């Protein structure tokens, strides 16, 4: 897939004063991308679109460059101690995107240029837990690798963590644009995970992301660059022939991953879930979606902040968990399944 290019870029007033703001400005000028100003991302006007579907598509081609104001970090269970944001949203068009309920009304891609403020917050939170090591997730509000060719922010972040003895960075992506970070001085403090799924799921639901093959090639490069690596199998969907398809998926991972790194590989398993609100948004944006969101086939579970979400019934959860865990253990006897949720 070609690297993402926005159709328009909005700058918040202070953003151009930062080195990353300057870098993005230069990128826009070199690529002749229209540059617009906005007093705040909340004031953005002029993203075209006659209906929700068109507005959404155009917002996904819009980049907003600003500063991260709130530096209070949220906890990030079960993947890390805390999460922080280098960006919000992402250029991908996954029909089930986990960001729909939190960023539903503002799907444009935002990046934050005040990296030193973000790093200071990371240092503060990790300092509070010394001598314990603290882990930080960088991809809870977006996919920073998808815009790395424009910002360079992920590489700087990786190198900042490279200097911290008691902090670990975790990144997850559905993109393959790893070249900019291959020579980063990570010092083994970053775990790169690739979100993977069956061809059935990727082809039907994960539009504008890289193919499975590209993600696995990228994972191979990242492993060879000395990073710790992992895979998120997510969202697990019980589609027709799912057993065969997930077996094929794990076989493909096995084929791409060098034997010498397999002991350090982690797997995170996440079943598909949706909320009533997310279903409404998905049906507006993808009226012909084939995503199965039949509440009658699911069971209700309390999520974060008391939100109710629909998950697979217990018997199906047990079956998928056991089946996929067995596949992983058979192919990666030294790998580690971190959680199933
Ligand atoms: S890649 Fe991740 S963040 Fe981007 S649209 Fe897909 S699920 Fe959402």
mmCIF file of C-alpha atoms and ligand atoms in Angstrom:
data_model
loop_
_atom_site.group_PDB
_atom_site.id
_atom_site.type_symbol
_atom_site.label_atom_id
_atom_site.label_comp_id
_atom_site.label_asym_id
_atom_site.label_seq_id
_atom_site.Cartn_x
_atom_site.Cartn_y
_atom_site.Cartn_z
ATOM 1 C CA UNK A 1 0.000 0.000 0.000
ATOM 2 C CA UNK A 2 1.201 3.529 -0.750
ATOM 3 C CA UNK A 3 2.140 5.712 2.191
ATOM 4 C CA UNK A 4 -0.721 7.855 3.415
ATOM 5 C CA UNK A 5 -0.951 11.389 1.992
ATOM 6 C CA UNK A 6 -3.449 13.827 3.471
ATOM 7 C CA UNK A 7 -5.532 15.997 1.128
ATOM 8 C CA UNK A 8 -5.356 18.965 3.522
ATOM 9 C CA UNK A 9 -3.450 19.837 6.682
ATOM 10 C CA UNK A 10 -4.669 22.166 9.441
ATOM 11 C CA UNK A 11 -2.172 23.728 11.820
ATOM 12 C CA UNK A 12 -3.118 24.939 15.272
ATOM 13 C CA UNK A 13 -1.430 28.318 15.955
ATOM 14 C CA UNK A 14 1.452 27.195 18.167
ATOM 15 C CA UNK A 15 2.279 23.989 16.270
ATOM 16 C CA UNK A 16 4.691 25.498 13.754
ATOM 17 C CA UNK A 17 6.961 26.685 16.564
ATOM 18 C CA UNK A 18 8.020 23.086 17.326
ATOM 19 C CA UNK A 19 10.671 21.194 15.333
ATOM 20 C CA UNK A 20 8.138 18.527 14.392
ATOM 21 C CA UNK A 21 5.693 21.252 13.284
ATOM 22 C CA UNK A 22 8.395 22.632 10.979
ATOM 23 C CA UNK A 23 9.134 19.176 9.644
ATOM 24 C CA UNK A 24 5.466 18.571 8.802
ATOM 25 C CA UNK A 25 5.190 22.010 7.207
ATOM 26 C CA UNK A 26 8.137 21.224 4.969
ATOM 27 C CA UNK A 27 6.600 17.862 4.073
ATOM 28 C CA UNK A 28 3.347 19.594 3.042
ATOM 29 C CA UNK A 29 5.183 22.185 0.961
ATOM 30 C CA UNK A 30 7.265 19.517 -0.790
ATOM 31 C CA UNK A 31 4.158 17.483 -1.583
ATOM 32 C CA UNK A 32 1.989 20.504 -2.452
ATOM 33 C CA UNK A 33 -0.601 19.648 0.194
ATOM 34 C CA UNK A 34 -2.948 22.572 0.999
ATOM 35 C CA UNK A 35 -2.081 24.110 4.388
ATOM 36 C CA UNK A 36 -4.871 25.676 6.433
ATOM 37 C CA UNK A 37 -4.982 27.322 9.833
ATOM 38 C CA UNK A 38 -7.356 26.682 12.691
ATOM 39 C CA UNK A 39 -7.495 28.206 16.148
ATOM 40 C CA UNK A 40 -8.193 24.749 17.576
ATOM 41 C CA UNK A 41 -9.063 21.314 16.234
ATOM 42 C CA UNK A 42 -12.573 21.867 17.660
ATOM 43 C CA UNK A 43 -13.042 24.809 15.300
ATOM 44 C CA UNK A 44 -12.193 22.960 12.112
ATOM 45 C CA UNK A 45 -14.491 23.874 9.244
ATOM 46 C CA UNK A 46 -14.307 23.022 5.597
ATOM 47 C CA UNK A 47 -13.952 19.241 5.539
ATOM 48 C CA UNK A 48 -16.211 18.416 2.566
ATOM 49 C CA UNK A 49 -18.924 15.740 2.526
ATOM 50 C CA UNK A 50 -22.674 15.609 1.871
ATOM 51 C CA UNK A 51 -23.468 12.787 4.225
ATOM 52 C CA UNK A 52 -21.926 10.962 7.175
ATOM 53 C CA UNK A 53 -20.154 8.446 4.922
ATOM 54 C CA UNK A 54 -18.537 11.130 2.712
ATOM 55 C CA UNK A 55 -17.652 13.356 5.683
ATOM 56 C CA UNK A 56 -15.986 10.405 7.356
ATOM 57 C CA UNK A 57 -13.965 9.525 4.232
ATOM 58 C CA UNK A 58 -12.780 13.141 3.854
ATOM 59 C CA UNK A 59 -11.939 13.474 7.550
ATOM 60 C CA UNK A 60 -9.700 10.433 7.143
ATOM 61 C CA UNK A 61 -7.765 12.403 4.500
ATOM 62 C CA UNK A 62 -7.356 15.392 6.831
ATOM 63 C CA UNK A 63 -4.373 15.914 9.109
ATOM 64 C CA UNK A 64 -4.533 18.270 12.098
ATOM 65 C CA UNK A 65 -1.242 19.330 13.642
ATOM 66 C CA UNK A 66 -1.457 20.505 17.236
ATOM 67 C CA UNK A 67 -0.099 20.147 20.743
ATOM 68 C CA UNK A 68 -1.137 17.651 23.387
ATOM 69 C CA UNK A 69 -2.665 19.699 26.195
ATOM 70 C CA UNK A 70 -3.657 17.106 28.760
ATOM 71 C CA UNK A 71 -0.589 15.223 29.935
ATOM 72 C CA UNK A 72 -2.451 13.116 32.469
ATOM 73 C CA UNK A 73 -1.900 9.503 31.443
ATOM 74 C CA UNK A 74 -4.619 6.844 31.637
ATOM 75 C CA UNK A 75 -4.038 3.306 32.792
ATOM 76 C CA UNK A 76 -3.986 0.796 29.948
ATOM 77 C CA UNK A 77 -5.076 -2.633 31.072
ATOM 78 C CA UNK A 78 -4.319 -5.347 30.156
ATOM 79 C CA UNK A 79 -1.563 -4.291 27.763
ATOM 80 C CA UNK A 80 0.544 -1.799 29.784
ATOM 81 C CA UNK A 81 0.643 0.314 32.947
ATOM 82 C CA UNK A 82 -0.135 3.579 31.119
ATOM 83 C CA UNK A 83 -1.021 4.849 27.673
ATOM 84 C CA UNK A 84 0.016 8.085 26.024
ATOM 85 C CA UNK A 85 -0.800 9.677 22.678
ATOM 86 C CA UNK A 86 1.468 10.753 19.861
ATOM 87 C CA UNK A 87 -1.643 11.004 17.712
ATOM 88 C CA UNK A 88 -5.381 10.485 17.719
ATOM 89 C CA UNK A 89 -7.150 8.421 15.055
ATOM 90 C CA UNK A 90 -5.478 6.911 12.047
ATOM 91 C CA UNK A 91 -5.723 6.832 8.262
ATOM 92 C CA UNK A 92 -7.027 3.248 8.248
ATOM 93 C CA UNK A 93 -10.688 2.448 7.557
ATOM 94 C CA UNK A 94 -11.316 -0.611 9.702
ATOM 95 C CA UNK A 95 -15.054 -1.195 9.871
ATOM 96 C CA UNK A 96 -14.868 -2.347 13.483
ATOM 97 C CA UNK A 97 -12.358 0.324 14.626
ATOM 98 C CA UNK A 98 -12.090 0.456 18.415
ATOM 99 C CA UNK A 99 -11.917 4.272 18.263
ATOM 100 C CA UNK A 100 -15.482 4.772 16.986
ATOM 101 C CA UNK A 101 -17.020 5.255 20.395
ATOM 102 C CA UNK A 102 -14.348 7.636 21.708
ATOM 103 C CA UNK A 103 -13.528 9.673 18.601
ATOM 104 C CA UNK A 104 -16.768 9.104 16.714
ATOM 105 C CA UNK A 105 -17.495 12.740 15.920
ATOM 106 C CA UNK A 106 -13.929 13.767 15.035
ATOM 107 C CA UNK A 107 -12.389 11.110 12.818
ATOM 108 C CA UNK A 108 -9.676 13.353 11.321
ATOM 109 C CA UNK A 109 -6.075 12.366 12.027
ATOM 110 C CA UNK A 110 -4.403 14.492 14.709
ATOM 111 C CA UNK A 111 -0.705 14.465 15.545
ATOM 112 C CA UNK A 112 0.972 16.173 18.503
ATOM 113 C CA UNK A 113 4.201 18.085 18.038
ATOM 114 C CA UNK A 114 5.133 18.883 21.672
ATOM 115 C CA UNK A 115 7.103 15.686 22.111
ATOM 116 C CA UNK A 116 9.288 17.036 24.931
ATOM 117 C CA UNK A 117 6.174 17.703 27.061
ATOM 118 C CA UNK A 118 4.934 14.177 26.353
ATOM 119 C CA UNK A 119 8.360 12.721 27.250
ATOM 120 C CA UNK A 120 8.391 14.748 30.504
ATOM 121 C CA UNK A 121 5.026 13.184 31.453
ATOM 122 C CA UNK A 122 6.385 9.697 30.681
ATOM 123 C CA UNK A 123 9.461 10.352 32.820
ATOM 124 C CA UNK A 124 7.287 11.597 35.686
ATOM 125 C CA UNK A 125 4.960 8.570 35.643
ATOM 126 C CA UNK A 126 7.810 6.092 35.383
ATOM 127 C CA UNK A 127 9.702 7.934 38.158
ATOM 128 C CA UNK A 128 6.739 7.447 40.478
ATOM 129 C CA UNK A 129 6.964 3.658 40.141
ATOM 130 C CA UNK A 130 10.713 3.263 40.629
ATOM 131 C CA UNK A 131 12.417 0.893 41.158
ATOM 132 C CA UNK A 132 9.723 -1.020 39.217
ATOM 133 C CA UNK A 133 9.781 -0.928 35.431
ATOM 134 C CA UNK A 134 6.754 0.826 33.913
ATOM 135 C CA UNK A 135 5.295 -0.036 30.520
ATOM 136 C CA UNK A 136 3.655 2.535 28.236
ATOM 137 C CA UNK A 137 1.370 1.867 25.285
ATOM 138 C CA UNK A 138 1.745 4.340 22.396
ATOM 139 C CA UNK A 139 -1.023 3.081 20.135
ATOM 140 C CA UNK A 140 -4.221 3.209 22.183
ATOM 141 C CA UNK A 141 -5.606 6.277 20.441
ATOM 142 C CA UNK A 142 -4.231 5.725 16.955
ATOM 143 C CA UNK A 143 -1.567 4.027 14.869
ATOM 144 C CA UNK A 144 1.592 6.203 14.966
ATOM 145 C CA UNK A 145 3.462 4.104 12.404
ATOM 146 C CA UNK A 146 0.861 5.089 9.789
ATOM 147 C CA UNK A 147 2.082 8.731 9.873
ATOM 148 C CA UNK A 148 5.747 8.154 10.702
ATOM 149 C CA UNK A 149 6.881 9.191 7.192
ATOM 150 C CA UNK A 150 5.328 12.625 7.902
ATOM 151 C CA UNK A 151 6.155 13.191 11.590
ATOM 152 C CA UNK A 152 9.191 11.093 12.582
ATOM 153 C CA UNK A 153 7.664 11.161 16.090
ATOM 154 C CA UNK A 154 7.689 7.439 16.746
ATOM 155 C CA UNK A 155 11.409 7.127 16.098
ATOM 156 C CA UNK A 156 12.120 9.975 18.526
ATOM 157 C CA UNK A 157 9.885 8.320 21.102
ATOM 158 C CA UNK A 158 11.609 4.957 20.668
ATOM 159 C CA UNK A 159 14.964 6.675 21.171
ATOM 160 C CA UNK A 160 13.699 8.480 24.267
ATOM 161 C CA UNK A 161 12.672 5.141 25.772
ATOM 162 C CA UNK A 162 16.095 3.839 24.753
ATOM 163 C CA UNK A 163 17.549 6.207 27.353
ATOM 164 C CA UNK A 164 15.214 5.092 30.169
ATOM 165 C CA UNK A 165 16.403 2.215 32.334
ATOM 166 C CA UNK A 166 13.008 1.579 33.953
ATOM 167 C CA UNK A 167 10.473 2.221 31.232
ATOM 168 C CA UNK A 168 9.322 0.113 28.291
ATOM 169 C CA UNK A 169 7.495 1.236 25.191
ATOM 170 C CA UNK A 170 4.815 -0.822 23.485
ATOM 171 C CA UNK A 171 3.612 -0.073 19.972
ATOM 172 C CA UNK A 172 1.031 -1.868 17.871
ATOM 173 C CA UNK A 173 0.310 -1.367 14.196
ATOM 174 C CA UNK A 174 -1.556 -2.571 11.125
ATOM 175 C CA UNK A 175 0.947 -0.832 8.863
ATOM 176 C CA UNK A 176 4.277 -1.898 7.402
ATOM 177 C CA UNK A 177 6.090 1.436 7.116
ATOM 178 C CA UNK A 178 8.914 0.327 9.441
ATOM 179 C CA UNK A 179 11.912 1.649 7.469
ATOM 180 C CA UNK A 180 12.095 4.961 9.417
ATOM 181 C CA UNK A 181 12.508 3.143 12.752
ATOM 182 C CA UNK A 182 14.802 0.265 11.769
ATOM 183 C CA UNK A 183 17.948 2.145 12.755
ATOM 184 C CA UNK A 184 16.486 3.783 15.898
ATOM 185 C CA UNK A 185 18.542 3.405 19.061
ATOM 186 C CA UNK A 186 15.934 1.392 20.931
ATOM 187 C CA UNK A 187 18.322 -0.490 23.263
ATOM 188 C CA UNK A 188 15.765 -3.274 23.575
ATOM 189 C CA UNK A 189 13.249 -1.041 25.386
ATOM 190 C CA UNK A 190 10.510 -1.183 22.735
ATOM 191 C CA UNK A 191 8.209 -4.057 21.925
ATOM 192 C CA UNK A 192 6.737 -3.784 18.444
ATOM 193 C CA UNK A 193 3.522 -5.733 17.939
ATOM 194 C CA UNK A 194 1.717 -6.309 14.675
ATOM 195 C CA UNK A 195 -2.035 -6.599 14.618
ATOM 196 C CA UNK A 196 -2.881 -9.562 12.402
ATOM 197 C CA UNK A 197 -5.941 -11.437 11.316
ATOM 198 C CA UNK A 198 -7.230 -13.938 8.783
ATOM 199 C CA UNK A 199 -7.340 -12.881 5.125
ATOM 200 C CA UNK A 200 -11.133 -13.083 5.432
ATOM 201 C CA UNK A 201 -11.162 -10.363 8.132
ATOM 202 C CA UNK A 202 -8.427 -8.171 6.627
ATOM 203 C CA UNK A 203 -9.911 -8.197 3.122
ATOM 204 C CA UNK A 204 -13.462 -7.477 4.250
ATOM 205 C CA UNK A 205 -13.019 -5.088 7.148
ATOM 206 C CA UNK A 206 -9.521 -3.546 7.344
ATOM 207 C CA UNK A 207 -9.530 -1.092 4.425
ATOM 208 C CA UNK A 208 -6.555 1.233 3.866
ATOM 209 C CA UNK A 209 -4.225 -0.806 6.022
ATOM 210 C CA UNK A 210 -1.344 -2.980 4.871
ATOM 211 C CA UNK A 211 -1.871 -6.572 3.767
ATOM 212 C CA UNK A 212 -1.036 -9.481 6.046
ATOM 213 C CA UNK A 213 2.007 -10.299 3.947
ATOM 214 C CA UNK A 214 3.332 -6.725 4.239
ATOM 215 C CA UNK A 215 2.777 -6.729 8.003
ATOM 216 C CA UNK A 216 4.630 -10.028 8.367
ATOM 217 C CA UNK A 217 7.498 -8.811 6.199
ATOM 218 C CA UNK A 218 7.651 -5.703 8.419
ATOM 219 C CA UNK A 219 7.617 -7.880 11.553
ATOM 220 C CA UNK A 220 10.546 -9.834 10.172
ATOM 221 C CA UNK A 221 12.520 -6.622 9.571
ATOM 222 C CA UNK A 222 11.688 -5.333 13.045
ATOM 223 C CA UNK A 223 12.810 -8.624 14.630
ATOM 224 C CA UNK A 224 16.058 -8.484 12.671
ATOM 225 C CA UNK A 225 16.570 -4.900 13.883
ATOM 226 C CA UNK A 226 16.731 -6.314 17.414
ATOM 227 C CA UNK A 227 13.351 -5.151 18.698
ATOM 228 C CA UNK A 228 11.225 -7.332 20.925
ATOM 229 C CA UNK A 229 8.219 -8.360 18.872
ATOM 230 C CA UNK A 230 4.689 -9.580 19.359
ATOM 231 C CA UNK A 231 1.364 -10.133 17.615
ATOM 232 C CA UNK A 232 -2.148 -9.053 18.434
ATOM 233 C CA UNK A 233 -4.605 -11.498 16.988
ATOM 234 C CA UNK A 234 -7.518 -9.110 16.915
ATOM 235 C CA UNK A 235 -10.380 -8.941 16.606
ATOM 236 C CA UNK A 236 -10.975 -12.687 16.548
ATOM 237 C CA UNK A 237 -14.132 -13.248 14.508
ATOM 238 C CA UNK A 238 -15.905 -16.580 14.184
ATOM 239 C CA UNK A 239 -16.494 -16.344 10.457
ATOM 240 C CA UNK A 240 -17.079 -19.356 8.184
ATOM 241 C CA UNK A 241 -14.097 -21.728 8.213
ATOM 242 C CA UNK A 242 -12.520 -19.697 11.041
ATOM 243 C CA UNK A 243 -10.591 -22.674 12.426
ATOM 244 C CA UNK A 244 -8.840 -23.334 9.128
ATOM 245 C CA UNK A 245 -8.253 -19.603 8.570
ATOM 246 C CA UNK A 246 -6.666 -18.956 11.988
ATOM 247 C CA UNK A 247 -4.511 -22.053 11.555
ATOM 248 C CA UNK A 248 -3.301 -20.701 8.220
ATOM 249 C CA UNK A 249 -2.628 -17.349 9.892
ATOM 250 C CA UNK A 250 -0.410 -18.803 12.634
ATOM 251 C CA UNK A 251 1.383 -20.961 10.024
ATOM 252 C CA UNK A 252 2.161 -17.799 8.057
ATOM 253 C CA UNK A 253 3.502 -16.030 11.153
ATOM 254 C CA UNK A 254 5.710 -19.056 11.788
ATOM 255 C CA UNK A 255 7.061 -18.911 8.240
ATOM 256 C CA UNK A 256 8.092 -15.262 8.535
ATOM 257 C CA UNK A 257 9.592 -15.093 12.002
ATOM 258 C CA UNK A 258 13.267 -15.943 12.396
ATOM 259 C CA UNK A 259 13.866 -18.905 14.725
ATOM 260 C CA UNK A 260 16.398 -17.008 16.804
ATOM 261 C CA UNK A 261 13.831 -14.525 18.177
ATOM 262 C CA UNK A 262 10.945 -16.872 18.852
ATOM 263 C CA UNK A 263 11.537 -17.187 22.591
ATOM 264 C CA UNK A 264 10.739 -13.526 23.105
ATOM 265 C CA UNK A 265 7.523 -13.352 21.069
ATOM 266 C CA UNK A 266 4.286 -12.362 22.763
ATOM 267 C CA UNK A 267 0.705 -12.902 21.626
ATOM 268 C CA UNK A 268 -2.361 -10.956 22.699
ATOM 269 C CA UNK A 269 -5.751 -12.384 21.809
ATOM 270 C CA UNK A 270 -8.800 -10.148 21.589
ATOM 271 C CA UNK A 271 -12.251 -11.346 20.579
ATOM 272 C CA UNK A 272 -14.516 -9.074 18.529
ATOM 273 C CA UNK A 273 -16.863 -6.921 20.604
ATOM 274 C CA UNK A 274 -19.115 -3.957 19.915
ATOM 275 C CA UNK A 275 -21.282 -1.512 21.825
ATOM 276 C CA UNK A 276 -24.748 -0.325 20.786
ATOM 277 C CA UNK A 277 -23.303 3.103 19.999
ATOM 278 C CA UNK A 278 -20.463 1.661 17.894
ATOM 279 C CA UNK A 279 -22.965 -0.416 15.897
ATOM 280 C CA UNK A 280 -24.979 2.713 15.103
ATOM 281 C CA UNK A 281 -21.868 4.588 13.894
ATOM 282 C CA UNK A 282 -20.622 1.601 11.856
ATOM 283 C CA UNK A 283 -23.978 1.263 10.080
ATOM 284 C CA UNK A 284 -23.935 4.981 9.180
ATOM 285 C CA UNK A 285 -20.406 4.824 7.812
ATOM 286 C CA UNK A 286 -20.549 1.364 6.253
ATOM 287 C CA UNK A 287 -24.226 0.786 5.404
ATOM 288 C CA UNK A 288 -23.374 -2.444 3.542
ATOM 289 C CA UNK A 289 -21.064 -3.847 6.189
ATOM 290 C CA UNK A 290 -20.794 -7.617 6.474
ATOM 291 C CA UNK A 291 -19.622 -7.310 10.068
ATOM 292 C CA UNK A 292 -21.783 -9.591 12.172
ATOM 293 C CA UNK A 293 -23.294 -7.418 14.929
ATOM 294 C CA UNK A 294 -26.363 -9.474 15.709
ATOM 295 C CA UNK A 295 -26.971 -8.891 19.426
ATOM 296 C CA UNK A 296 -28.964 -12.145 19.618
ATOM 297 C CA UNK A 297 -25.821 -14.149 18.915
ATOM 298 C CA UNK A 298 -23.805 -12.358 21.606
ATOM 299 C CA UNK A 299 -23.780 -11.866 25.331
ATOM 300 C CA UNK A 300 -23.499 -8.604 27.297
ATOM 301 C CA UNK A 301 -20.427 -7.734 29.327
ATOM 302 C CA UNK A 302 -19.509 -4.639 31.342
ATOM 303 C CA UNK A 303 -16.642 -2.726 29.729
ATOM 304 C CA UNK A 304 -14.501 0.264 30.716
ATOM 305 C CA UNK A 305 -16.458 3.113 32.386
ATOM 306 C CA UNK A 306 -19.459 0.822 32.838
ATOM 307 C CA UNK A 307 -20.157 0.633 29.075
ATOM 308 C CA UNK A 308 -21.994 -2.496 28.024
ATOM 309 C CA UNK A 309 -20.477 -4.389 25.142
ATOM 310 C CA UNK A 310 -21.549 -7.424 23.159
ATOM 311 C CA UNK A 311 -19.072 -10.301 23.198
ATOM 312 C CA UNK A 312 -19.290 -13.925 22.071
ATOM 313 C CA UNK A 313 -21.132 -16.322 24.409
ATOM 314 C CA UNK A 314 -19.031 -18.186 26.953
ATOM 315 C CA UNK A 315 -18.971 -21.533 25.144
ATOM 316 C CA UNK A 316 -17.715 -19.933 21.916
ATOM 317 C CA UNK A 317 -15.154 -17.868 23.835
ATOM 318 C CA UNK A 318 -13.793 -21.011 25.492
ATOM 319 C CA UNK A 319 -13.609 -22.756 22.140
ATOM 320 C CA UNK A 320 -11.798 -19.926 20.293
ATOM 321 C CA UNK A 321 -9.452 -19.273 23.199
ATOM 322 C CA UNK A 322 -8.424 -22.929 23.523
ATOM 323 C CA UNK A 323 -8.168 -23.487 19.775
ATOM 324 C CA UNK A 324 -6.034 -20.415 18.950
ATOM 325 C CA UNK A 325 -3.883 -20.810 22.078
ATOM 326 C CA UNK A 326 -3.128 -24.407 21.048
ATOM 327 C CA UNK A 327 -2.171 -23.288 17.543
ATOM 328 C CA UNK A 328 0.243 -20.719 18.970
ATOM 329 C CA UNK A 329 1.763 -23.087 21.494
ATOM 330 C CA UNK A 330 2.294 -25.727 18.817
ATOM 331 C CA UNK A 331 4.096 -23.291 16.502
ATOM 332 C CA UNK A 332 5.825 -21.151 19.135
ATOM 333 C CA UNK A 333 6.500 -23.391 22.145
ATOM 334 C CA UNK A 334 8.611 -20.645 23.759
ATOM 335 C CA UNK A 335 6.279 -17.781 22.895
ATOM 336 C CA UNK A 336 4.073 -16.176 25.532
ATOM 337 C CA UNK A 337 0.326 -15.596 25.323
ATOM 338 C CA UNK A 338 -0.107 -12.487 27.449
ATOM 339 C CA UNK A 339 -3.869 -12.385 27.685
ATOM 340 C CA UNK A 340 -7.158 -13.218 26.050
ATOM 341 C CA UNK A 341 -9.930 -10.696 26.358
HETATM 342 S S1 LIG B 1 -5.680 0.570 12.024
HETATM 343 FE FE1 LIG B 1 -6.422 0.525 14.148
HETATM 344 S S2 LIG B 1 -6.808 2.677 14.666
HETATM 345 FE FE2 LIG B 1 -6.634 2.560 12.432
HETATM 346 S S3 LIG B 1 -8.775 2.329 11.694
HETATM 347 FE FE3 LIG B 1 -7.893 0.273 11.939
HETATM 348 S S4 LIG B 1 -8.496 -0.379 14.027
HETATM 349 FE FE4 LIG B 1 -8.757 1.871 13.897
#
